[in-house]
């Protein structure tokens, strides 16, 4: 599947869900090949920012985009320091970099397939298996 949801990833989604803004996170918009990356990124974040807020997990330009804040935003209270923000970005950027070599569909060693209408990071076998971009792969919403 091209998403991680409560059906194909119940254990992972159960762990991510409480970090959603309303405690209702339930779909990561990346292929199943990145499940282990999403899981590892979540674990790293929790180790440093126990109450981190999860905004979104999606594929962006063929890379894993794990979008989060160091903690929940509470109105009229100090949020987080630039250092904390940097530390969080360091973690999520590391997984973005890792995702460039992991097939989004099956988890095998992969590379970015730039010729596709929708850029995807896929292994040779999956690249051959999917002649057309899978739909729907959501594009970044601005
Ligand atoms: Zn593959």
XYZ file of N, CA, C and O and ligand atoms in Angstrom:
569
model
N 0.840 -1.200 0.000
C 0.000 0.000 0.000
C 0.872 1.247 0.000
O 1.981 1.247 0.500
N 0.306 2.330 -0.517
C 1.021 3.603 -0.548
C 0.642 4.482 0.627
O 0.742 5.704 0.571
N 0.198 3.859 1.691
C 0.013 4.612 2.930
C 0.119 3.609 4.083
O -0.010 2.406 3.895
N 0.411 4.146 5.263
C 0.439 3.331 6.477
C -0.800 3.742 7.263
O -0.958 4.912 7.606
N -1.672 2.779 7.511
C -2.916 3.118 8.189
C -3.226 2.066 9.255
O -2.454 1.129 9.449
N -4.341 2.242 9.961
C -4.648 1.295 11.050
C -4.850 -0.142 10.574
O -4.793 -1.070 11.376
N -5.085 -0.336 9.272
C -5.293 -1.689 8.767
C -3.952 -2.392 8.524
O -3.738 -3.511 8.985
N -3.035 -1.708 7.829
C -1.773 -2.391 7.509
C -0.667 -2.157 8.544
O 0.357 -2.831 8.505
N -0.854 -1.181 9.434
C 0.183 -0.883 10.426
C -0.428 -0.557 11.789
O -0.133 0.493 12.370
N -1.286 -1.440 12.306
C -2.022 -1.095 13.538
C -1.121 -0.738 14.722
O -1.397 0.216 15.445
N -0.044 -1.478 14.881
C 0.808 -1.259 16.046
C 1.507 0.093 15.948
O 1.570 0.865 16.912
N 2.016 0.403 14.764
C 2.704 1.678 14.550
C 1.743 2.861 14.693
O 2.044 3.843 15.380
N 0.587 2.759 14.068
C -0.373 3.868 14.127
C -0.837 4.093 15.572
O -1.021 5.236 15.996
N -0.979 3.028 16.331
C -1.358 3.185 17.740
C -0.339 4.021 18.503
O -0.681 4.741 19.436
N 0.933 3.888 18.103
C 1.979 4.648 18.794
C 2.051 6.086 18.298
O 2.400 6.996 19.047
N 1.736 6.293 17.028
C 1.781 7.651 16.458
C 0.559 8.482 16.851
O 0.656 9.694 17.041
N -0.579 7.821 16.940
C -1.852 8.521 17.104
C -1.856 9.576 18.212
O -2.267 10.720 17.968
N -1.379 9.261 19.430
C -1.448 10.262 20.510
C -0.631 11.520 20.234
O -0.857 12.543 20.866
N 0.305 11.441 19.294
C 1.139 12.610 18.999
C 0.484 13.571 18.010
O 0.968 14.684 17.807
N -0.598 13.163 17.393
C -1.326 14.049 16.477
C -1.912 15.218 17.255
O -2.124 15.128 18.465
N -2.154 16.306 16.554
C -2.639 17.523 17.231
C -3.864 17.255 18.080
O -4.010 17.773 19.174
N -4.760 16.443 17.579
C -5.978 16.159 18.333
C -5.998 14.704 18.795
O -7.054 14.135 19.041
N -4.803 14.117 18.855
C -4.735 12.725 19.287
C -5.414 11.789 18.313
O -5.871 10.705 18.683
N -5.485 12.219 17.044
C -6.255 11.415 16.094
C -5.469 11.089 14.823
O -6.054 10.814 13.782
N -4.131 11.132 14.907
C -3.347 10.815 13.719
C -3.618 9.375 13.290
O -3.533 8.462 14.111
N -3.957 9.157 12.012
C -4.150 7.756 11.641
C -3.695 7.339 10.243
O -3.844 6.165 9.899
N -3.108 8.244 9.475
C -2.567 7.810 8.185
C -1.235 8.503 7.909
O -1.142 9.729 7.978
N -0.209 7.716 7.613
C 1.067 8.250 7.148
C 1.075 8.037 5.638
O 0.922 6.904 5.167
N 1.260 9.118 4.871
C 1.142 9.033 3.411
C 2.449 8.623 2.760
O 3.004 9.339 1.932
N 2.943 7.481 3.157
C 4.145 6.916 2.529
C 3.893 5.428 2.294
O 3.038 4.829 2.937
N 4.674 4.845 1.379
C 4.520 3.430 1.070
C 4.995 2.536 2.206
O 5.751 2.961 3.084
N 4.564 1.285 2.156
C 4.887 0.356 3.236
C 6.376 0.041 3.366
O 6.825 -0.417 4.410
N 7.127 0.306 2.302
C 8.565 0.067 2.368
C 9.261 0.984 3.360
O 10.386 0.709 3.792
N 8.606 2.061 3.733
C 9.204 3.017 4.668
C 8.689 2.845 6.087
O 8.963 3.679 6.950
N 7.945 1.785 6.344
C 7.383 1.593 7.688
C 8.486 1.620 8.749
O 8.362 2.274 9.787
N 9.584 0.896 8.483
C 10.666 0.815 9.472
C 11.314 2.189 9.696
O 11.716 2.512 10.821
N 11.392 2.998 8.638
C 11.964 4.340 8.774
C 11.073 5.225 9.640
O 11.546 5.959 10.508
N 9.776 5.147 9.380
C 8.816 5.950 10.152
C 8.884 5.545 11.621
O 8.916 6.383 12.525
N 8.954 4.244 11.843
C 9.008 3.722 13.203
C 10.275 4.203 13.916
O 10.227 4.665 15.050
N 11.405 4.105 13.230
C 12.678 4.493 13.845
C 12.723 5.993 14.100
O 13.233 6.444 15.134
N 12.181 6.777 13.181
C 12.167 8.231 13.353
C 11.303 8.584 14.569
O 11.692 9.410 15.402
N 10.158 7.947 14.671
C 9.277 8.182 15.824
C 10.004 7.860 17.134
O 9.956 8.625 18.093
N 10.713 6.744 17.154
C 11.416 6.344 18.381
C 12.509 7.342 18.768
O 12.686 7.659 19.936
N 13.234 7.811 17.758
C 14.277 8.807 18.037
C 13.670 10.087 18.604
O 14.194 10.678 19.545
N 12.566 10.516 17.998
C 11.906 11.746 18.460
C 11.400 11.592 19.882
O 11.588 12.469 20.726
N 10.765 10.476 20.163
C 10.212 10.249 21.503
C 11.320 10.233 22.553
O 11.161 10.725 23.661
N 12.481 9.698 22.177
C 13.597 9.622 23.118
C 14.063 11.026 23.530
O 14.491 11.248 24.659
N 13.961 11.987 22.599
C 14.427 13.347 22.884
C 13.274 14.262 23.286
O 13.384 15.054 24.225
N 12.178 14.149 22.556
C 10.998 14.986 22.792
C 9.810 14.072 23.084
O 9.054 13.729 22.181
N 9.671 13.709 24.342
C 8.648 12.729 24.729
C 7.233 13.087 24.300
O 6.422 12.224 24.017
N 6.970 14.415 24.246
C 5.613 14.872 23.912
C 5.574 15.551 22.555
O 4.791 16.475 22.341
N 6.434 15.128 21.650
C 6.478 15.828 20.359
C 5.112 15.803 19.665
O 4.329 14.883 19.866
N 4.857 16.841 18.883
C 3.595 16.902 18.158
C 3.815 16.498 16.707
O 4.666 17.064 16.015
N 3.042 15.522 16.272
C 3.154 15.018 14.906
C 2.190 15.771 14.002
O 0.982 15.801 14.258
N 2.725 16.414 12.964
C 1.886 17.180 12.045
C 1.504 16.359 10.831
O 0.345 16.313 10.429
N 2.504 15.703 10.246
C 2.228 14.982 9.014
C 3.406 14.076 8.676
O 4.554 14.385 9.013
N 3.111 12.978 8.013
C 4.159 12.117 7.470
C 3.778 11.874 6.022
O 2.694 11.348 5.754
N 4.651 12.301 5.099
C 4.306 12.144 3.694
C 5.563 11.994 2.850
O 6.678 12.223 3.322
N 5.307 11.605 1.605
C 6.396 11.531 0.649
C 6.441 12.858 -0.081
O 5.411 13.358 -0.551
N 7.631 13.439 -0.145
C 7.781 14.737 -0.786
C 8.975 14.646 -1.715
O 10.095 14.394 -1.260
N 8.751 14.822 -3.008
C 9.833 14.719 -3.982
C 10.606 13.405 -3.834
O 11.833 13.375 -3.946
N 9.898 12.346 -3.542
C 10.522 11.032 -3.437
C 11.218 10.770 -2.120
O 11.849 9.723 -1.945
N 11.077 11.701 -1.164
C 11.753 11.528 0.123
C 10.739 11.516 1.268
O 9.640 12.056 1.149
N 11.177 10.931 2.372
C 10.317 10.891 3.556
C 10.317 12.247 4.254
O 11.366 12.765 4.645
N 9.140 12.807 4.399
C 9.000 14.077 5.112
C 8.214 13.815 6.400
O 7.014 13.558 6.369
N 8.938 13.834 7.509
C 8.330 13.574 8.821
C 8.216 14.926 9.502
O 9.210 15.518 9.917
N 7.006 15.462 9.554
C 6.815 16.833 10.033
C 6.306 16.847 11.461
O 5.265 16.272 11.765
N 7.095 17.504 12.330
C 6.749 17.486 13.751
C 7.250 18.741 14.449
O 8.117 19.453 13.935
N 6.683 19.008 15.625
C 7.169 20.058 16.508
C 7.711 19.399 17.771
O 7.264 18.317 18.148
N 8.655 20.076 18.451
C 9.235 19.481 19.665
C 8.201 19.144 20.744
O 8.365 18.200 21.497
N 7.145 19.952 20.815
C 6.090 19.633 21.770
C 4.809 20.312 21.326
O 4.816 21.084 20.383
N 3.765 20.026 22.050
C 2.497 20.644 21.692
C 2.556 22.140 21.904
O 3.142 22.604 22.871
N 1.920 22.853 21.010
C 1.854 24.301 21.194
C 0.716 24.624 22.156
O -0.397 24.158 21.976
N 1.052 25.405 23.167
C 0.020 25.828 24.108
C -0.051 27.337 24.018
O 0.969 28.018 24.098
N -1.255 27.825 23.833
C -1.429 29.257 23.643
C -0.889 30.048 24.825
O -1.055 29.644 25.975
N -0.223 31.158 24.517
C 0.302 32.069 25.534
C 1.413 31.472 26.384
O 1.691 31.961 27.470
N 2.010 30.416 25.914
C 3.145 29.864 26.658
C 4.346 29.765 25.735
O 4.182 29.638 24.531
N 5.534 29.890 26.321
C 6.720 29.761 25.478
C 6.676 28.414 24.766
O 6.224 27.422 25.344
N 7.141 28.404 23.515
C 7.037 27.165 22.763
C 8.316 26.338 22.905
O 8.451 25.553 23.808
N 9.262 26.579 22.047
C 10.505 25.820 22.152
C 11.625 26.697 21.630
O 11.400 27.658 20.894
N 12.820 26.370 22.000
C 13.968 27.179 21.620
C 14.418 26.835 20.200
O 14.105 25.757 19.688
N 15.181 27.750 19.575
C 15.740 27.449 18.247
C 16.602 26.183 18.303
O 16.628 25.411 17.348
N 17.273 25.971 19.443
C 18.118 24.777 19.582
C 17.261 23.507 19.526
O 17.632 22.517 18.891
N 16.124 23.559 20.206
C 15.242 22.378 20.184
C 14.711 22.140 18.775
O 14.617 20.995 18.314
N 14.368 23.238 18.118
C 13.861 23.121 16.762
C 14.927 22.512 15.839
O 14.634 21.640 15.012
N 16.173 22.969 16.017
C 17.284 22.440 15.218
C 17.506 20.958 15.489
O 17.773 20.172 14.583
N 17.407 20.609 16.755
C 17.642 19.221 17.126
C 16.583 18.315 16.492
O 16.892 17.230 15.993
N 15.357 18.799 16.512
C 14.293 18.014 15.891
C 14.540 17.877 14.388
O 14.425 16.783 13.830
N 14.922 18.979 13.751
C 15.183 18.923 12.300
C 16.339 17.993 11.970
O 16.330 17.329 10.928
N 17.335 17.969 12.847
C 18.474 17.086 12.614
C 18.006 15.630 12.539
O 18.450 14.855 11.692
N 17.099 15.284 13.435
C 16.579 13.908 13.461
C 15.745 13.625 12.203
O 15.979 12.644 11.494
N 14.795 14.498 11.912
C 13.917 14.218 10.773
C 14.694 14.289 9.443
O 14.421 13.523 8.526
N 15.695 15.188 9.382
C 16.507 15.270 8.157
C 17.323 13.993 7.942
O 17.552 13.573 6.804
N 17.783 13.406 9.041
C 18.569 12.178 8.922
C 17.715 11.074 8.281
O 18.199 10.304 7.440
N 16.437 11.022 8.654
C 15.565 9.989 8.075
C 15.164 10.338 6.647
O 14.965 9.457 5.822
N 15.076 11.628 6.367
C 14.826 12.035 4.978
C 15.990 11.553 4.100
O 15.786 10.997 3.019
N 17.204 11.739 4.589
C 18.384 11.296 3.843
C 18.384 9.781 3.676
O 18.628 9.261 2.579
N 18.082 9.073 4.758
C 18.028 7.611 4.686
C 17.012 7.139 3.644
O 17.254 6.161 2.925
N 15.886 7.833 3.567
C 14.810 7.384 2.675
C 15.221 7.428 1.202
O 14.595 6.788 0.364
N 16.282 8.177 0.892
C 16.730 8.256 -0.510
C 17.296 6.934 -1.015
O 17.517 6.778 -2.211
N 17.564 6.008 -0.100
C 18.151 4.734 -0.520
C 17.268 3.539 -0.155
O 17.710 2.400 -0.207
N 16.005 3.819 0.236
C 15.102 2.735 0.639
C 13.866 2.766 -0.247
O 13.208 3.804 -0.370
N 13.555 1.625 -0.853
C 12.385 1.537 -1.735
C 11.108 1.808 -0.937
O 10.834 1.136 0.053
N 10.336 2.785 -1.414
C 9.120 3.148 -0.685
C 8.081 2.041 -0.738
O 7.204 1.950 0.114
N 8.199 1.180 -1.742
C 7.207 0.116 -1.859
C 7.591 -1.131 -1.064
O 6.758 -1.743 -0.411
N 8.877 -1.543 -1.118
C 9.220 -2.833 -0.507
C 10.364 -2.771 0.504
O 10.657 -3.769 1.163
N 11.037 -1.628 0.638
C 12.088 -1.520 1.643
C 13.469 -1.959 1.176
O 14.443 -1.868 1.927
N 13.591 -2.416 -0.078
C 14.903 -2.842 -0.592
C 15.760 -1.610 -0.920
O 15.274 -0.479 -0.911
N 17.031 -1.848 -1.215
C 17.915 -0.755 -1.608
C 17.380 -0.107 -2.885
O 17.012 -0.803 -3.836
N 17.348 1.217 -2.896
C 16.665 1.909 -3.982
C 17.352 3.206 -4.365
O 18.331 3.607 -3.751
N 16.815 3.821 -5.408
C 17.292 5.141 -5.789
C 16.120 5.953 -6.316
O 15.076 5.400 -6.671
N 16.314 7.265 -6.390
C 15.243 8.139 -6.854
C 15.040 7.958 -8.351
O 16.002 7.954 -9.127
N 13.780 7.763 -8.741
C 13.445 7.597 -10.163
C 12.884 8.924 -10.648
O 11.677 9.180 -10.564
N 13.775 9.743 -11.166
C 13.372 11.109 -11.510
C 12.558 11.220 -12.778
O 11.917 12.235 -13.017
N 12.588 10.172 -13.591
C 11.866 10.246 -14.855
C 10.361 10.139 -14.663
O 9.578 10.462 -15.550
N 9.954 9.705 -13.497
C 8.526 9.505 -13.283
C 7.769 10.826 -13.164
O 8.321 11.822 -12.712
N 6.512 10.763 -13.525
C 5.664 11.945 -13.366
C 5.660 12.353 -11.898
O 5.791 13.515 -11.557
N 5.517 11.356 -11.049
C 5.648 11.582 -9.622
C 6.944 10.919 -9.198
O 7.087 9.707 -9.309
N 7.905 11.695 -8.771
C 9.188 11.124 -8.381
C 9.016 10.165 -7.213
O 8.360 10.485 -6.231
N 9.630 8.995 -7.367
C 9.541 7.988 -6.323
C 10.902 7.360 -6.119
O 11.694 7.236 -7.059
N 11.179 6.954 -4.887
C 12.390 6.218 -4.595
C 12.012 4.744 -4.592
O 11.218 4.294 -3.760
N 12.539 4.018 -5.573
C 12.155 2.611 -5.734
C 13.380 1.754 -6.054
O 14.373 2.240 -6.603
N 13.287 0.463 -5.733
C 14.329 -0.476 -6.140
C 14.098 -0.830 -7.619
O 13.063 -0.477 -8.188
N 15.030 -1.533 -8.230
C 14.900 -1.872 -9.652
C 13.620 -2.668 -9.932
O 12.904 -2.401 -10.891
N 13.347 -3.638 -9.068
C 12.196 -4.515 -9.303
C 10.889 -3.723 -9.232
O 10.010 -3.877 -10.083
N 10.766 -2.871 -8.231
C 9.518 -2.110 -8.085
C 9.399 -1.053 -9.178
O 8.305 -0.759 -9.650
N 10.530 -0.509 -9.576
C 10.499 0.486 -10.642
C 9.954 -0.152 -11.917
O 9.172 0.449 -12.657
N 10.348 -1.409 -12.167
C 9.873 -2.120 -13.345
C 8.417 -2.544 -13.175
O 7.660 -2.627 -14.146
N 8.030 -2.787 -11.930
C 6.700 -3.307 -11.659
C 5.609 -2.241 -11.797
O 4.471 -2.554 -12.109
N 5.971 -1.000 -11.543
C 4.981 0.072 -11.608
C 5.285 0.989 -12.781
O 6.033 1.937 -12.653
N 4.720 0.689 -13.956
C 5.006 1.504 -15.133
C 4.467 2.922 -14.992
O 5.034 3.853 -15.520
N 3.372 3.078 -14.295
C 2.788 4.406 -14.125
C 2.845 4.786 -12.656
O 2.896 3.924 -11.794
N 2.813 6.069 -12.403
C 2.802 6.474 -11.000
C 1.565 5.920 -10.316
O 0.485 5.940 -10.892
N 1.722 5.402 -9.132
C 0.552 4.913 -8.399
C -0.300 6.116 -8.018
O 0.223 7.187 -7.808
N -1.574 5.933 -7.986
C -2.449 7.029 -7.553
C -3.302 6.540 -6.393
O -3.643 5.374 -6.341
N -3.687 7.352 -5.480
C -3.233 8.738 -5.413
C -1.969 8.861 -4.562
O -1.903 8.274 -3.507
N -0.992 9.573 -5.086
C 0.126 9.981 -4.256
C -0.074 11.471 -4.071
O -0.020 12.237 -5.023
N -0.341 11.865 -2.862
C -0.696 13.263 -2.636
C 0.518 14.165 -2.791
O 1.595 13.832 -2.343
N 0.314 15.254 -3.425
C 1.381 16.230 -3.573
C 1.368 17.160 -2.373
O 0.358 17.295 -1.694
N 2.488 17.808 -2.193
C 2.594 18.747 -1.077
C 1.492 19.798 -1.183
O 1.275 20.381 -2.229
N 0.804 20.009 -0.090
C -0.239 21.034 -0.091
C 0.320 22.296 0.548
O 0.847 22.251 1.639
N 0.216 23.381 -0.177
C 0.773 24.635 0.343
C -0.326 25.427 1.022
O -1.438 25.484 0.529
Zn 11.089 -2.255 -4.112
